[in-house]
Coordinates of C-alpha atoms in Angstrom, one line a residue:
M1 CA 71.8 -93.3 73.1
G2 CA 75.0 -94.8 71.8
A3 CA 78.2 -92.9 72.5
G4 CA 79.1 -93.2 68.9
G5 CA 82.6 -94.4 69.5
L6 CA 86.0 -92.8 68.8
A7 CA 87.6 -92.3 65.5
A8 CA 89.5 -95.2 63.8
Q9 CA 93.2 -95.3 64.5
S10 CA 92.9 -92.9 67.6
M11 CA 96.0 -92.7 69.7
W12 CA 95.7 -93.4 73.4
P13 CA 98.8 -92.1 75.3
I14 CA 98.9 -93.8 78.7
A15 CA 101.4 -92.2 81.1
S16 CA 102.5 -93.7 84.3
P17 CA 105.3 -92.9 86.8
G18 CA 108.6 -93.3 84.9
T19 CA 106.9 -95.1 82.0
E20 CA 105.1 -94.0 78.8
A21 CA 103.2 -96.5 76.8
F22 CA 101.3 -95.9 73.6
A23 CA 98.7 -98.2 72.1
T24 CA 96.9 -97.7 68.8
A25 CA 93.3 -98.8 69.3
L26 CA 91.3 -100.3 66.6
P27 CA 88.0 -98.6 65.7
V28 CA 85.9 -98.2 68.8
Q29 CA 82.3 -98.9 68.1
G30 CA 79.2 -99.7 70.0
R31 CA 78.1 -99.0 73.6
Q32 CA 80.5 -101.4 75.4
S33 CA 83.5 -99.9 73.6
A34 CA 82.3 -96.4 74.6
L35 CA 82.2 -97.6 78.2
Q36 CA 85.7 -98.9 77.9
A37 CA 86.8 -95.6 76.5
H38 CA 85.2 -93.8 79.4
A39 CA 86.9 -95.9 82.0
L40 CA 90.3 -95.8 80.3
R41 CA 90.1 -92.1 79.9
H42 CA 89.9 -91.9 83.7
G43 CA 92.9 -94.3 84.2
D44 CA 90.8 -97.3 85.3
A45 CA 92.3 -100.6 84.1
S46 CA 89.3 -102.5 85.4
A47 CA 87.5 -101.6 82.2
I48 CA 89.7 -103.9 80.0
P49 CA 87.5 -107.0 79.5
E50 CA 89.3 -110.2 78.8
G51 CA 86.7 -111.2 76.3
A52 CA 86.9 -108.0 74.3
R53 CA 87.7 -107.9 70.6
G54 CA 91.3 -109.0 69.8
G55 CA 92.6 -105.7 68.5
W56 CA 91.3 -103.8 71.5
R57 CA 92.5 -106.5 73.9
T58 CA 95.9 -106.8 72.4
A59 CA 96.5 -103.0 72.3
M60 CA 95.3 -102.3 75.8
V61 CA 97.0 -105.3 77.4
S62 CA 100.3 -104.3 75.7
A63 CA 99.9 -100.8 77.0
A64 CA 99.2 -102.1 80.5
A65 CA 102.1 -104.4 80.4
A66 CA 104.4 -101.7 79.3
A67 CA 103.2 -99.6 82.2
G68 CA 103.9 -102.4 84.6
V69 CA 100.4 -103.7 85.2
A70 CA 99.6 -107.4 85.2
V71 CA 96.1 -108.3 83.9
T72 CA 94.9 -111.6 85.1
G73 CA 91.7 -113.6 85.5
T74 CA 88.4 -112.1 84.6
R75 CA 85.3 -111.9 86.8
R76 CA 82.3 -111.1 84.7
K77 CA 79.8 -108.8 86.3
R78 CA 76.8 -107.2 84.7
S79 CA 76.6 -103.6 85.9
A80 CA 74.8 -100.5 84.7
L81 CA 76.6 -97.2 84.2
R82 CA 74.3 -94.3 83.7
L83 CA 75.9 -91.5 81.7
A84 CA 74.7 -87.9 81.9
G85 CA 72.9 -88.1 78.5
G86 CA 70.5 -90.7 79.8
S87 CA 72.1 -93.9 78.5
T88 CA 72.6 -97.2 80.4
F89 CA 75.5 -99.3 79.4
S90 CA 76.4 -102.9 80.3
S91 CA 80.0 -103.9 80.9
H92 CA 82.3 -106.6 82.1
R93 CA 84.7 -106.1 85.0
T94 CA 88.3 -107.4 85.0
V95 CA 90.3 -108.0 88.2
V96 CA 93.8 -106.4 88.1
A97 CA 96.1 -108.6 90.2
S98 CA 99.1 -106.3 90.4
Q99 CA 99.3 -102.5 90.0
Q100 CA 102.9 -101.4 90.3
P101 CA 102.6 -98.6 89.3
S102 CA 98.8 -98.3 89.1
L103 CA 96.9 -97.2 85.9
R104 CA 94.3 -95.7 88.2
N105 CA 96.5 -92.8 88.9
A106 CA 97.8 -92.5 85.4
R107 CA 96.9 -89.5 83.2
V108 CA 95.0 -90.9 80.2
I109 CA 94.4 -88.7 77.2
V110 CA 91.8 -89.7 74.6
C111 CA 92.2 -87.9 71.3
A112 CA 89.1 -86.8 69.3
G113 CA 88.4 -88.1 65.8
A114 CA 90.5 -88.0 62.7
K115 CA 92.8 -85.1 61.9
L116 CA 91.0 -82.7 59.5
P117 CA 92.7 -81.9 56.2
E118 CA 95.2 -79.1 56.2
G119 CA 93.5 -75.7 56.1
R120 CA 90.1 -77.2 57.0
K121 CA 88.6 -76.3 60.4
L122 CA 85.8 -78.0 62.4
R123 CA 82.5 -76.3 61.3
V124 CA 80.0 -75.6 64.1
A125 CA 76.5 -74.1 63.7
V126 CA 75.0 -72.5 66.8
V127 CA 71.2 -72.1 66.4
G128 CA 69.8 -69.3 68.6
G129 CA 71.5 -66.0 69.5
G130 CA 70.5 -65.5 73.1
P131 CA 73.0 -65.5 76.0
G132 CA 73.7 -69.3 75.6
G133 CA 74.1 -69.3 71.8
A134 CA 76.0 -66.0 71.6
S135 CA 78.4 -67.0 74.5
C136 CA 79.0 -70.4 72.8
A137 CA 79.6 -68.9 69.4
G138 CA 82.0 -66.3 70.8
A139 CA 84.1 -68.9 72.7
L140 CA 84.2 -71.2 69.6
A141 CA 85.3 -68.5 67.3
R142 CA 88.0 -67.3 69.7
A143 CA 89.3 -70.9 69.7
G144 CA 89.8 -70.8 65.9
I145 CA 86.8 -72.9 65.1
E146 CA 84.7 -72.1 62.0
T147 CA 81.5 -70.8 63.7
Y148 CA 78.1 -69.9 62.4
L149 CA 75.5 -68.2 64.7
I150 CA 71.9 -68.3 63.4
E151 CA 69.4 -65.9 65.0
R152 CA 65.9 -65.1 63.7
K153 CA 65.5 -61.6 65.2
L154 CA 68.6 -59.5 65.9
D155 CA 66.5 -56.8 67.5
N156 CA 64.5 -59.3 69.5
C157 CA 63.1 -58.1 72.8
K158 CA 62.7 -61.5 74.5
P159 CA 60.2 -61.8 77.4
C160 CA 62.4 -62.2 80.5
G161 CA 62.7 -61.0 84.1
G162 CA 66.2 -59.9 83.4
A163 CA 68.0 -60.7 86.6
I164 CA 71.7 -61.8 86.6
P165 CA 74.1 -62.6 89.4
L166 CA 77.0 -60.4 90.3
C167 CA 79.5 -63.0 89.3
M168 CA 78.3 -63.0 85.7
I169 CA 79.5 -59.4 85.1
D170 CA 83.1 -60.3 85.7
E171 CA 83.0 -63.8 84.4
F172 CA 81.6 -62.8 81.1
D173 CA 83.3 -59.4 81.0
L174 CA 80.1 -57.4 80.7
P175 CA 80.3 -53.6 80.5
E176 CA 79.0 -51.7 83.5
G177 CA 76.4 -49.9 81.5
I178 CA 74.6 -53.1 80.5
V179 CA 72.9 -53.3 83.9
D180 CA 69.9 -51.0 84.2
R181 CA 69.3 -51.4 87.9
Q182 CA 71.4 -52.6 90.8
V183 CA 69.0 -54.3 93.1
R184 CA 70.1 -54.3 96.7
K185 CA 66.7 -54.7 98.4
M186 CA 64.1 -57.5 97.9
T187 CA 60.7 -57.3 99.5
M188 CA 59.0 -60.7 100.0
I189 CA 55.2 -60.5 100.4
S190 CA 53.3 -63.5 101.9
P191 CA 49.7 -64.6 101.1
T192 CA 48.5 -62.5 104.0
N193 CA 50.6 -59.6 102.8
K194 CA 53.2 -59.8 105.5
E195 CA 56.3 -58.1 104.1
V196 CA 59.9 -59.2 104.8
Q197 CA 62.8 -57.0 103.7
I198 CA 65.8 -58.9 102.4
G199 CA 69.2 -57.4 101.7
Q200 CA 70.8 -56.4 104.9
T201 CA 73.6 -58.9 104.5
L202 CA 74.8 -57.4 101.2
K203 CA 78.0 -55.5 101.1
D204 CA 78.2 -52.1 99.5
N205 CA 79.5 -53.4 96.2
E206 CA 77.1 -56.4 96.0
F207 CA 73.8 -56.3 94.0
I208 CA 71.5 -58.3 91.7
G209 CA 71.8 -56.9 88.2
M210 CA 68.6 -56.1 86.3
L211 CA 68.9 -55.7 82.5
R212 CA 67.0 -55.9 79.3
R213 CA 67.6 -59.0 77.2
E214 CA 67.6 -57.0 73.9
V215 CA 70.6 -55.1 75.2
L216 CA 72.5 -58.1 76.6
D217 CA 71.9 -60.4 73.7
S218 CA 73.0 -57.8 71.2
F219 CA 76.2 -57.2 73.1
L220 CA 77.1 -60.9 73.2
R221 CA 76.3 -61.5 69.5
N222 CA 78.4 -58.5 68.5
R223 CA 81.3 -59.8 70.6
A224 CA 80.9 -63.2 68.9
A225 CA 81.1 -61.6 65.5
E226 CA 84.2 -59.6 66.6
N227 CA 85.8 -63.0 67.6
G228 CA 85.2 -64.3 64.1
A229 CA 81.8 -65.9 64.2
T230 CA 79.6 -65.5 61.1
V231 CA 76.2 -64.2 62.3
I232 CA 73.3 -65.1 60.1
N233 CA 70.0 -63.3 60.4
A234 CA 67.7 -66.2 59.6
L235 CA 64.9 -68.6 60.7
F236 CA 66.2 -72.1 61.2
M237 CA 63.8 -74.5 59.5
G238 CA 65.4 -77.9 60.3
M239 CA 68.3 -80.1 59.4
T240 CA 69.1 -83.4 57.7
L241 CA 71.0 -85.7 60.0
P242 CA 74.3 -87.3 58.7
K243 CA 73.9 -90.9 57.4
G244 CA 77.6 -91.7 57.7
K245 CA 80.2 -91.1 60.4
E246 CA 81.9 -88.4 58.5
D247 CA 78.9 -86.9 56.7
P248 CA 77.8 -83.3 57.5
Y249 CA 74.6 -82.0 59.0
V250 CA 72.7 -80.0 56.4
L251 CA 70.9 -77.1 57.9
T252 CA 68.0 -75.4 56.1
Y253 CA 67.1 -71.8 57.0
N254 CA 65.3 -68.7 55.6
D255 CA 67.9 -65.9 55.3
F256 CA 66.6 -62.5 56.1
S257 CA 69.8 -60.6 55.7
D258 CA 68.8 -59.0 52.3
Q259 CA 65.2 -58.1 53.2
D260 CA 63.4 -55.6 55.3
G261 CA 60.0 -55.6 57.0
S262 CA 58.2 -57.8 59.5
S263 CA 56.4 -59.8 56.8
R264 CA 59.5 -60.9 55.1
K265 CA 59.8 -64.6 54.3
G266 CA 63.5 -64.8 53.6
V267 CA 65.5 -66.7 51.1
K268 CA 65.8 -70.4 51.5
K269 CA 69.4 -71.5 52.0
T270 CA 71.4 -74.5 53.3
L271 CA 74.6 -74.9 55.3
E272 CA 76.8 -77.9 55.9
V273 CA 78.5 -78.3 59.2
D274 CA 80.2 -80.9 61.4
V275 CA 78.6 -80.0 64.7
V276 CA 75.3 -78.4 65.7
V277 CA 74.6 -76.6 69.0
G278 CA 70.9 -76.0 69.8
A279 CA 70.4 -72.8 71.7
D280 CA 67.0 -72.1 70.3
G281 CA 64.9 -72.0 73.5
A282 CA 62.3 -74.1 75.1
N283 CA 60.6 -74.8 71.8
S284 CA 63.9 -75.9 70.2
R285 CA 63.7 -77.2 66.6
V286 CA 67.1 -78.7 67.0
A287 CA 65.9 -80.7 70.0
K288 CA 63.0 -82.0 67.8
D289 CA 65.3 -82.9 64.9
I290 CA 67.6 -85.0 67.1
E291 CA 64.6 -86.5 69.1
A292 CA 65.8 -85.1 72.4
G293 CA 62.5 -85.8 74.1
D294 CA 60.0 -83.5 75.7
Y295 CA 59.8 -81.9 79.1
E296 CA 57.3 -80.2 81.4
Y297 CA 57.3 -76.5 81.1
A298 CA 55.9 -73.4 82.9
I299 CA 54.2 -70.4 81.3
A300 CA 55.6 -67.0 82.3
F301 CA 53.5 -63.9 81.6
Q302 CA 54.5 -60.3 82.3
E303 CA 53.6 -56.8 81.4
R304 CA 56.2 -54.0 81.0
M305 CA 54.6 -51.0 82.7
R306 CA 55.7 -47.4 83.0
V307 CA 54.8 -45.9 86.4
D308 CA 55.1 -42.3 87.6
E309 CA 58.5 -41.0 88.9
Q310 CA 57.5 -41.3 92.6
K311 CA 56.6 -44.9 92.3
M312 CA 59.7 -45.6 90.1
E313 CA 61.9 -44.1 92.8
Y314 CA 60.6 -46.8 95.2
Y315 CA 61.8 -49.5 92.7
K316 CA 65.2 -47.8 92.2
E317 CA 67.1 -50.5 94.0
R318 CA 64.2 -52.8 94.9
A319 CA 62.5 -55.8 93.5
E320 CA 59.3 -57.5 94.9
M321 CA 58.4 -61.1 95.0
Y322 CA 54.8 -62.2 95.9
V323 CA 53.6 -65.6 96.8
G324 CA 50.0 -66.9 97.3
E325 CA 47.4 -69.0 95.6
D326 CA 45.9 -65.8 94.1
V327 CA 49.1 -65.0 92.1
S328 CA 50.4 -68.6 91.3
P329 CA 49.5 -72.1 92.5
D330 CA 53.1 -73.3 92.2
F331 CA 55.5 -70.4 91.6
Y332 CA 55.7 -66.7 92.5
A333 CA 54.8 -63.4 91.0
W334 CA 57.1 -60.4 90.7
V335 CA 57.7 -56.7 90.2
F336 CA 61.2 -56.2 88.8
P337 CA 62.7 -52.8 87.9
K338 CA 64.0 -52.0 84.4
C339 CA 65.7 -48.9 83.1
D340 CA 62.6 -46.6 83.0
H341 CA 59.8 -49.0 83.8
V342 CA 58.9 -52.1 85.8
A343 CA 58.1 -55.7 84.7
V344 CA 55.0 -57.2 86.5
G345 CA 54.4 -60.9 86.0
T346 CA 53.8 -64.4 87.2
G347 CA 54.2 -68.0 86.1
T348 CA 52.7 -71.5 86.6
V349 CA 53.2 -75.1 85.5
V350 CA 50.0 -76.7 86.8
D351 CA 47.4 -74.2 85.6
K352 CA 48.6 -72.7 82.3
K353 CA 45.1 -71.8 81.2
G354 CA 44.6 -69.7 84.3
I355 CA 47.6 -67.5 83.7
Q356 CA 45.5 -64.4 83.0
R357 CA 43.7 -64.9 86.3
Y358 CA 47.0 -65.0 88.2
Q359 CA 48.3 -61.9 86.3
Q360 CA 45.2 -60.1 87.5
G361 CA 46.0 -61.3 91.0
I362 CA 49.5 -59.7 90.9
R363 CA 48.1 -56.5 89.5
E364 CA 45.7 -56.3 92.5
R365 CA 48.3 -57.3 95.1
A366 CA 50.8 -54.7 93.8
A367 CA 48.1 -52.1 93.0
K368 CA 49.2 -49.4 95.5
R369 CA 52.6 -49.2 93.7
I370 CA 51.7 -49.7 90.1
E371 CA 48.2 -48.3 89.9
G372 CA 47.8 -46.0 86.9
G373 CA 50.8 -47.4 85.1
E374 CA 51.0 -47.4 81.3
I375 CA 51.4 -50.9 79.8
L376 CA 54.2 -50.8 77.3
R377 CA 54.4 -54.4 76.2
V378 CA 52.7 -57.7 77.1
E379 CA 55.0 -60.8 77.0
A380 CA 54.6 -64.6 77.5
H381 CA 57.1 -67.4 77.1
P382 CA 57.6 -71.1 78.2
I383 CA 60.1 -72.0 80.9
P384 CA 61.5 -75.5 81.0
E385 CA 61.0 -77.3 84.3
H386 CA 63.8 -79.9 84.0
P387 CA 66.6 -81.1 81.6
R388 CA 65.5 -82.9 78.5
P389 CA 65.8 -86.8 78.5
W390 CA 68.6 -86.4 75.9
R391 CA 70.9 -83.4 75.6
T392 CA 73.4 -84.9 73.1
R393 CA 72.8 -87.1 70.1
G394 CA 75.5 -87.8 67.5
R395 CA 77.4 -84.5 66.9
A396 CA 74.5 -82.3 68.0
T397 CA 74.0 -81.0 71.6
L398 CA 71.7 -78.6 73.5
I399 CA 72.4 -75.7 75.8
G400 CA 70.4 -73.2 77.8
D401 CA 66.6 -73.4 77.7
A402 CA 66.8 -75.9 74.8
A403 CA 68.5 -78.3 77.2
G404 CA 66.2 -77.4 80.1
Y405 CA 68.7 -75.4 82.2
V406 CA 66.3 -73.1 84.2
T407 CA 66.3 -73.5 87.9
K408 CA 63.2 -74.4 89.9
C409 CA 62.1 -72.1 92.8
S410 CA 63.9 -69.1 91.4
G411 CA 63.3 -69.5 87.7
E412 CA 66.8 -68.3 86.9
G413 CA 68.0 -68.9 83.3
I414 CA 70.2 -66.2 81.9
Y415 CA 73.4 -67.1 83.7
F416 CA 73.0 -70.8 83.3
A417 CA 72.3 -70.4 79.5
A418 CA 75.5 -68.4 79.1
K419 CA 77.5 -70.7 81.3
S420 CA 76.3 -73.8 79.5
G421 CA 77.2 -72.2 76.2
R422 CA 80.7 -71.4 77.3
M423 CA 81.2 -74.9 78.8
C424 CA 80.0 -76.5 75.6
A425 CA 82.3 -74.4 73.5
E426 CA 85.3 -75.2 75.7
A427 CA 84.7 -78.9 75.5
I428 CA 84.4 -78.7 71.7
A429 CA 87.6 -76.7 71.5
K430 CA 89.5 -79.0 73.8
R431 CA 88.3 -82.3 72.2
S432 CA 88.8 -81.0 68.6
E433 CA 92.2 -79.5 69.5
N434 CA 91.0 -76.1 68.5
G435 CA 89.1 -77.2 65.5
T436 CA 91.8 -79.4 63.9
R437 CA 90.1 -82.7 64.6
M438 CA 86.6 -84.1 64.0
I439 CA 84.6 -84.8 67.2
E440 CA 81.9 -87.3 68.0
E441 CA 79.1 -87.8 70.5
Y442 CA 81.4 -89.0 73.3
D443 CA 83.4 -85.7 73.0
L444 CA 80.2 -83.6 73.4
M445 CA 79.3 -85.8 76.4
E446 CA 82.3 -84.3 78.3
Y447 CA 80.4 -81.0 78.6
I448 CA 77.3 -82.8 79.8
R449 CA 79.2 -84.7 82.5
E450 CA 80.9 -81.6 83.7
W451 CA 77.7 -79.6 83.8
D452 CA 75.8 -82.3 85.8
A453 CA 78.7 -82.6 88.2
K454 CA 78.9 -78.9 88.8
Y455 CA 75.2 -77.8 88.8
G456 CA 73.2 -81.0 89.3
P457 CA 73.0 -80.6 93.1
T458 CA 71.8 -77.0 92.7
Y459 CA 68.9 -78.0 90.5
F460 CA 68.0 -80.9 92.9
V461 CA 67.9 -78.6 96.0
L462 CA 65.9 -75.9 94.3
D463 CA 63.4 -78.5 93.0
A464 CA 62.9 -79.7 96.5
L465 CA 62.4 -76.2 97.9
Q466 CA 59.8 -75.4 95.3
K467 CA 57.9 -78.6 96.1
L468 CA 58.1 -77.8 99.9
F469 CA 57.2 -74.1 99.9
Y470 CA 55.2 -73.4 96.8
T471 CA 52.3 -75.8 97.2
T472 CA 50.0 -74.3 100.0
D473 CA 49.5 -70.9 101.4
A474 CA 50.5 -72.2 104.8
A475 CA 53.9 -73.3 103.4
R476 CA 54.3 -70.0 101.6
E477 CA 53.7 -68.1 104.9
S478 CA 56.5 -70.2 106.4
F479 CA 58.8 -69.5 103.5
V480 CA 58.4 -65.7 103.9
E481 CA 58.9 -66.0 107.7
L482 CA 62.2 -67.9 107.2
C483 CA 63.4 -65.2 104.7
D484 CA 63.5 -62.9 107.7
E485 CA 66.4 -64.9 109.2
E486 CA 69.8 -63.3 108.6
Y487 CA 71.4 -66.7 108.1
V488 CA 68.9 -67.6 105.4
Q489 CA 69.5 -64.2 103.6
K490 CA 73.3 -64.6 103.7
V491 CA 73.3 -68.2 102.4
T492 CA 70.7 -67.3 99.8
F493 CA 72.5 -64.2 98.4
D494 CA 75.9 -65.8 98.5
S495 CA 74.6 -68.8 96.6
Y496 CA 72.8 -66.6 94.0
L497 CA 75.5 -63.9 93.5
Y498 CA 78.5 -66.2 93.3
K499 CA 76.9 -69.5 92.4
T500 CA 78.5 -71.1 95.4
V501 CA 77.3 -71.5 99.0
Q502 CA 79.5 -69.5 101.4
G503 CA 79.5 -68.7 105.1
N504 CA 77.1 -71.5 106.1
D505 CA 77.9 -73.8 109.0
P506 CA 76.5 -77.0 110.5
V507 CA 75.2 -75.3 113.6
G508 CA 73.4 -72.8 111.5
D509 CA 72.0 -75.5 109.3
V510 CA 70.6 -77.4 112.3
K511 CA 69.0 -74.3 113.7
L512 CA 67.5 -73.4 110.4
L513 CA 66.0 -76.9 110.1
G514 CA 64.4 -76.6 113.5
K515 CA 62.9 -73.2 112.6
T516 CA 61.7 -74.5 109.3
L517 CA 59.9 -77.4 110.9
G518 CA 58.5 -75.2 113.6
S519 CA 57.2 -72.6 111.1
L520 CA 55.6 -75.2 108.9
W521 CA 53.9 -76.8 111.9
K522 CA 52.6 -73.5 113.2
N523 CA 51.2 -72.3 109.8
N524 CA 49.6 -75.6 109.0
T525 CA 47.8 -75.9 112.3
K526 CA 46.3 -72.4 112.3

């Protein structure tokens, strides 16, 4: 994927101690120029190749000279730089003989594309009105960007476990009433039905929030509209990609706003925009249109079930998590409390055709607590297993499930969808100077780089844990045993509730490693 370059006649202010130098770069085109832009943006003079095009070379060397940097002989070295979007670039490296003062510590600002005409704002279409799309649209509109949010079903009751971390409530300013249940107890049930109670490390004001997606999504969409976004009740059908650098994306959709009934077909309409954000789930049409590539996915299946008051009282502040070959060969099954019912479900990647058998397994394992329950709704949906090969192409990018931001091991997606939407919007607002400049692929890559730097390690660790503990019943027994450790519970809840690991220590980590190895050995030699 080419970075697309920066706009012609972009200004590159390079500030160094006591000196300000400004160089007007010629049009930046091609992959090598994108690499130079990346390096210069981070204040790295080593990215100025002696053999680069004259305009670029002259402008950059002039700026370096004005800042007191002498650029001398070149040492060519072929190297690969992998950017977050999946591209590999080749580059030359230049030796800087003298750095007094050094550009490496300079603050380098790269402006976005050309200034938009007076009165014209950057136009962004967000496709998909879930937590990711609605959060993105709300932040874009608040920044003064012309924003369109396209959602097929405004009353959609999306299949979802519905768990959110405590930090999301404050971070996204969610009202207290949006949480149906405050879960403070988690029961882990092993393949041999050994139960471990989790939650003793939680403080009185700490909990996992359980909510209904139809309530959360509606709230976030309404807030986006209040911020100035135009919400379009429509089915996104596809888009025509721009042929030229300044051409718009042309979106086609079936507008349902003037029709009623479940069989409505809608009125075919089009919309021209400068930027497209795909927040349309695991089966993203935006991802298909920009050829973002495929990914492996799991199938999640659940039944919403109303149980009697006595059984519901048991689940007032409790959720259950079951592991075992009978409920999933590579994931877990659950009973999660909702406002007046429970959600009973399971998921799998390796045996999607057997999902009904695993659902029967969780019904049988949880029978004493859900027996006689009335099934209110049956739901199924895909869950991405890893990020797509490409998450940004041109002036289109992906967030949430469309990008593949669901964690392994826990299957968490709501918070990461909303967070990716907000981070994407903030990057667009920053790079477009609140919608007054055009942006390009490189500008959208800023969000991808920040995302990978912040959350990449989390996804890596959870992937490793799933492969270690969710593969055999012996490993699952060890997993449940380890959950009885207070240290494990503290680190796990701190990581989940606040999206940061708190309170852990090297000694505790070493002890945990020893117990993990011992438990795995014991359960695998029975």
